[in-house]
């Protein structure tokens, strides 16, 4: 069970670095579902070979759904990194320079210019990193907020219902409002951890402290992040089924949103 989620947003490139969100969380919640994938790992075992780029591709929604489903029980050592594209004809129009830029992107896992290619019309670029981190580039950041809202509700429901008896109905958790997540974007740009350390409900509420650790990834190991001050707390009330954000700093407004 996930005990914390780390988020660091780069609004210049729309890259979101996370720990605690998985490839399955991504595929289960996105709206702009990829039409085709270009796998940026030259040694990828999945997909079919595409001679113009020298990389593997996965064509069509059904094949992509099967690919994502296979990740749930992934035992291979493929480095999961891909970029989506709209049209195979336009993929074959990529220039040698554009292909080299894609190869650099895949190797270094960071972009040279824009992460969104005109000829590909991609909405995402996905990278698995070490230590269960991933970096995803979103053309539309609303996609990330949707994924994150679903994940937060899922984790909280698991935590609240962890010790319920077989005969007791589980408590349903409402999805956190996207506007409330967007309100926290300035904090997410700093790099923050949402900690699910509370064992259960206290006075019908579950409190999720928020710590700023910036890009000090080593603080993600264990509970070292708790050495940092709490800068805010997300609270979910199971009676009125509402989320609210309590700020511990002056520039983050107190908010109560359903």
Coordinates of C-alpha atoms in Angstrom, one line a residue:
X1 CA 0.0 0.0 0.0
X2 CA 1.3 3.4 -0.9
X3 CA 2.3 5.5 2.1
X4 CA 3.3 8.7 0.3
X5 CA 3.2 10.4 -3.1
X6 CA 5.8 12.8 -4.4
X7 CA 5.1 15.4 -7.1
X8 CA 7.4 17.9 -8.8
X9 CA 5.9 19.9 -11.8
X10 CA 8.0 21.8 -14.3
X11 CA 5.5 24.2 -15.9
X12 CA 8.0 25.3 -18.5
X13 CA 8.0 21.9 -20.2
X14 CA 4.9 20.4 -18.5
X15 CA 7.1 17.6 -17.1
X16 CA 5.8 15.9 -14.0
X17 CA 8.2 13.9 -11.8
X18 CA 6.4 11.6 -9.4
X19 CA 6.9 8.7 -7.1
X20 CA 3.8 6.7 -6.0
X21 CA 2.0 7.0 -9.4
X22 CA 2.4 4.0 -11.7
X23 CA 2.0 3.3 -15.4
X24 CA -1.3 1.6 -14.6
X25 CA -2.5 4.7 -12.8
X26 CA -1.7 6.7 -15.9
X27 CA -3.4 4.4 -18.4
X28 CA -6.5 4.0 -16.2
X29 CA -7.2 7.7 -15.9
X30 CA -6.1 9.5 -19.1
X31 CA -8.7 11.0 -21.5
X32 CA -6.5 11.6 -24.6
X33 CA -5.7 8.0 -25.1
X34 CA -2.7 7.4 -27.4
X35 CA -3.5 6.2 -30.9
X36 CA 0.0 4.8 -31.5
X37 CA 3.2 4.5 -29.4
X38 CA 6.9 4.9 -30.5
X39 CA 9.0 3.0 -28.0
X40 CA 12.1 5.0 -27.2
X41 CA 14.1 2.0 -26.0
X42 CA 16.0 0.5 -29.1
X43 CA 16.1 -2.8 -27.3
X44 CA 12.3 -3.0 -26.6
X45 CA 10.8 -6.5 -27.0
X46 CA 7.3 -5.3 -27.5
X47 CA 5.9 -3.8 -30.7
X48 CA 6.8 -4.1 -34.4
X49 CA 9.9 -2.8 -36.0
X50 CA 9.6 0.6 -37.8
X51 CA 12.4 0.9 -40.4
X52 CA 12.4 4.7 -40.8
X53 CA 13.2 5.4 -37.1
X54 CA 14.8 2.1 -36.3
X55 CA 12.5 1.8 -33.3
X56 CA 9.5 -0.3 -32.3
X57 CA 6.0 0.9 -32.6
X58 CA 2.6 -0.2 -31.2
X59 CA -0.3 0.7 -33.4
X60 CA -3.9 1.1 -32.5
X61 CA -5.8 1.6 -29.3
X62 CA -6.5 -2.1 -28.8
X63 CA -2.8 -3.1 -29.0
X64 CA -1.9 -0.2 -26.7
X65 CA -4.5 -1.3 -24.1
X66 CA -3.0 -4.8 -24.3
X67 CA 0.5 -3.3 -23.9
X68 CA -0.5 -1.3 -20.8
X69 CA -2.3 -4.3 -19.3
X70 CA 0.8 -6.4 -19.7
X71 CA 2.7 -3.9 -17.5
X72 CA 0.6 -4.9 -14.5
X73 CA 2.6 -8.1 -14.2
X74 CA 5.7 -6.9 -15.9
X75 CA 8.7 -9.3 -15.4
X76 CA 10.8 -8.2 -18.4
X77 CA 13.7 -5.7 -18.1
X78 CA 12.6 -3.3 -20.9
X79 CA 13.2 0.3 -20.0
X80 CA 9.7 1.7 -20.3
X81 CA 9.9 4.9 -22.3
X82 CA 7.7 6.0 -25.1
X83 CA 6.2 8.9 -27.0
X84 CA 2.7 8.7 -28.6
X85 CA 2.0 9.7 -32.2
X86 CA -1.1 10.3 -34.3
X87 CA -0.2 9.2 -37.9
X88 CA 2.2 6.6 -39.2
X89 CA 2.6 8.6 -42.4
X90 CA 3.8 11.6 -40.5
X91 CA 6.1 9.5 -38.4
X92 CA 7.8 8.4 -41.7
X93 CA 8.3 12.2 -42.5
X94 CA 10.6 12.7 -39.5
X95 CA 13.9 14.1 -40.6
X96 CA 17.3 12.6 -39.6
X97 CA 17.7 15.5 -37.2
X98 CA 14.3 14.9 -35.6
X99 CA 15.0 11.2 -35.3
X100 CA 18.3 12.0 -33.6
X101 CA 16.5 14.3 -31.2
X102 CA 14.1 11.5 -30.3
X103 CA 17.0 9.1 -29.7
X104 CA 18.7 11.7 -27.5
X105 CA 15.4 12.2 -25.7
X106 CA 15.1 8.5 -25.1
X107 CA 18.7 8.0 -24.0
X108 CA 18.9 11.0 -21.7
X109 CA 15.2 11.1 -20.7
X110 CA 15.2 14.9 -21.0
X111 CA 14.3 17.0 -24.0
X112 CA 16.6 19.1 -26.2
X113 CA 13.9 21.4 -27.5
X114 CA 10.1 21.0 -27.1
X115 CA 8.9 17.6 -25.9
X116 CA 6.0 17.9 -28.2
X117 CA 6.7 17.2 -31.9
X118 CA 4.6 18.8 -34.6
X119 CA 4.8 15.8 -36.9
X120 CA 4.0 13.3 -34.1
X121 CA 1.2 15.5 -32.5
X122 CA 2.1 13.7 -29.3
X123 CA 0.2 14.4 -26.0
X124 CA 2.7 12.5 -23.8
X125 CA 6.2 11.3 -23.3
X126 CA 6.6 8.7 -20.7
X127 CA 9.8 7.6 -18.8
X128 CA 10.4 5.1 -16.0
X129 CA 13.3 6.3 -13.8
X130 CA 15.2 4.6 -11.0
X131 CA 13.8 4.1 -7.5
X132 CA 10.2 3.9 -8.7
X133 CA 10.2 7.5 -10.0
X134 CA 8.7 8.4 -13.4
X135 CA 8.7 11.5 -15.5
X136 CA 5.8 12.2 -17.8
X137 CA 5.5 15.1 -20.2
X138 CA 1.8 16.2 -20.6
X139 CA 0.6 18.4 -23.4
X140 CA -2.4 19.1 -21.2
X141 CA -1.6 19.2 -17.4
X142 CA -5.3 18.6 -16.7
X143 CA -4.5 15.0 -17.6
X144 CA -2.1 14.8 -14.7
X145 CA -4.5 16.4 -12.2
X146 CA -7.1 13.8 -13.3
X147 CA -4.7 10.9 -12.7
X148 CA -3.5 12.4 -9.4
X149 CA -7.1 12.9 -8.2
X150 CA -8.0 9.3 -8.9
X151 CA -4.9 8.0 -7.2
X152 CA -5.4 10.2 -4.0
X153 CA -9.0 8.9 -3.7
X154 CA -7.8 5.3 -4.2
X155 CA -5.0 5.5 -1.6
X156 CA -7.3 7.2 0.9
X157 CA -10.1 4.6 0.4
X158 CA -7.6 1.8 1.0
X159 CA -6.2 3.5 4.2
X160 CA -9.7 4.3 5.6
X161 CA -11.1 0.8 4.9
X162 CA -7.9 -1.1 5.7
X163 CA -9.2 -2.6 9.0
X164 CA -12.9 -2.7 8.4
X165 CA -14.7 -6.0 9.1
X166 CA -16.0 -8.3 6.5
X167 CA -19.6 -7.3 7.3
X168 CA -19.1 -3.6 7.4
X169 CA -19.6 -1.6 4.2
X170 CA -16.5 0.3 3.0
X171 CA -16.4 4.1 3.1
X172 CA -16.5 5.7 -0.3
X173 CA -14.1 8.5 -0.9
X174 CA -15.1 11.4 -3.2
X175 CA -12.6 12.4 -5.8
X176 CA -10.6 15.5 -4.9
X177 CA -11.7 18.6 -6.9
X178 CA -9.3 19.4 -9.7
X179 CA -9.4 23.1 -8.9
X180 CA -8.1 22.3 -5.4
X181 CA -5.2 20.4 -6.9
X182 CA -4.5 23.3 -9.3
X183 CA -4.4 25.7 -6.3
X184 CA -1.5 23.6 -5.0
X185 CA 0.4 23.9 -8.3
X186 CA 2.9 26.5 -6.9
X187 CA 3.7 24.0 -4.2
X188 CA 4.0 21.2 -6.7
X189 CA 6.5 23.3 -8.6
X190 CA 8.7 23.2 -5.5
X191 CA 8.5 19.4 -5.1
X192 CA 6.2 18.1 -2.4
X193 CA 5.3 14.9 -0.6
X194 CA 1.7 14.0 0.4
X195 CA 2.1 11.6 3.4
X196 CA -0.5 9.0 4.3
X197 CA 0.9 8.3 7.7
X198 CA -2.4 8.6 9.7
X199 CA -3.4 5.0 10.7
X200 CA -7.2 5.6 10.4
X201 CA -9.9 8.2 10.8
X202 CA -9.8 10.7 13.7
X203 CA -13.1 12.4 14.4
X204 CA -14.3 11.3 11.0
X205 CA -11.4 13.0 9.3
X206 CA -8.2 11.8 7.5
X207 CA -5.4 14.3 7.4
X208 CA -2.6 14.2 4.8
X209 CA 0.4 16.4 5.8
X210 CA 2.3 18.0 2.9
X211 CA 6.1 18.4 3.1
X212 CA 8.3 20.4 0.7
X213 CA 11.5 18.5 -0.3
X214 CA 12.2 20.2 -3.6
X215 CA 14.3 18.0 -5.9
X216 CA 16.2 16.3 -3.1
X217 CA 15.2 12.8 -4.2
X218 CA 17.2 11.1 -1.5
X219 CA 14.7 12.4 1.0
X220 CA 12.1 10.1 -0.5
X221 CA 13.9 7.1 1.0
X222 CA 12.1 5.9 4.2
X223 CA 10.6 8.8 6.1
X224 CA 13.4 11.4 5.9
X225 CA 10.9 13.9 4.5
X226 CA 9.4 14.2 8.0
X227 CA 12.5 16.2 9.0
X228 CA 11.0 19.0 6.9
X229 CA 8.3 21.3 8.2
X230 CA 4.7 20.7 7.2
X231 CA 3.6 23.5 4.9
X232 CA 0.0 22.4 4.5
X233 CA -2.5 19.6 5.2
X234 CA -5.1 18.0 3.0
X235 CA -8.1 17.0 5.0
X236 CA -10.9 14.6 4.0
X237 CA -14.1 14.6 6.1
X238 CA -16.1 11.4 5.7
X239 CA -19.4 12.9 7.0
X240 CA -19.7 15.7 4.5
X241 CA -17.5 13.9 1.9
X242 CA -15.5 17.0 1.3
X243 CA -11.8 17.8 0.9
X244 CA -10.2 21.0 2.2
X245 CA -6.7 22.4 2.2
X246 CA -5.3 23.9 5.4
X247 CA -2.2 26.1 4.8
X248 CA 0.7 26.5 7.2
X249 CA 2.2 29.3 5.1
X250 CA 1.0 32.8 4.3
X251 CA 0.9 32.6 0.5
X252 CA -1.2 29.5 0.2
X253 CA -4.9 30.4 0.7
X254 CA -7.1 28.3 2.9
X255 CA -9.6 26.6 0.8
X256 CA -12.6 24.3 1.1
X257 CA -13.8 22.7 -2.1
X258 CA -15.9 19.7 -2.8

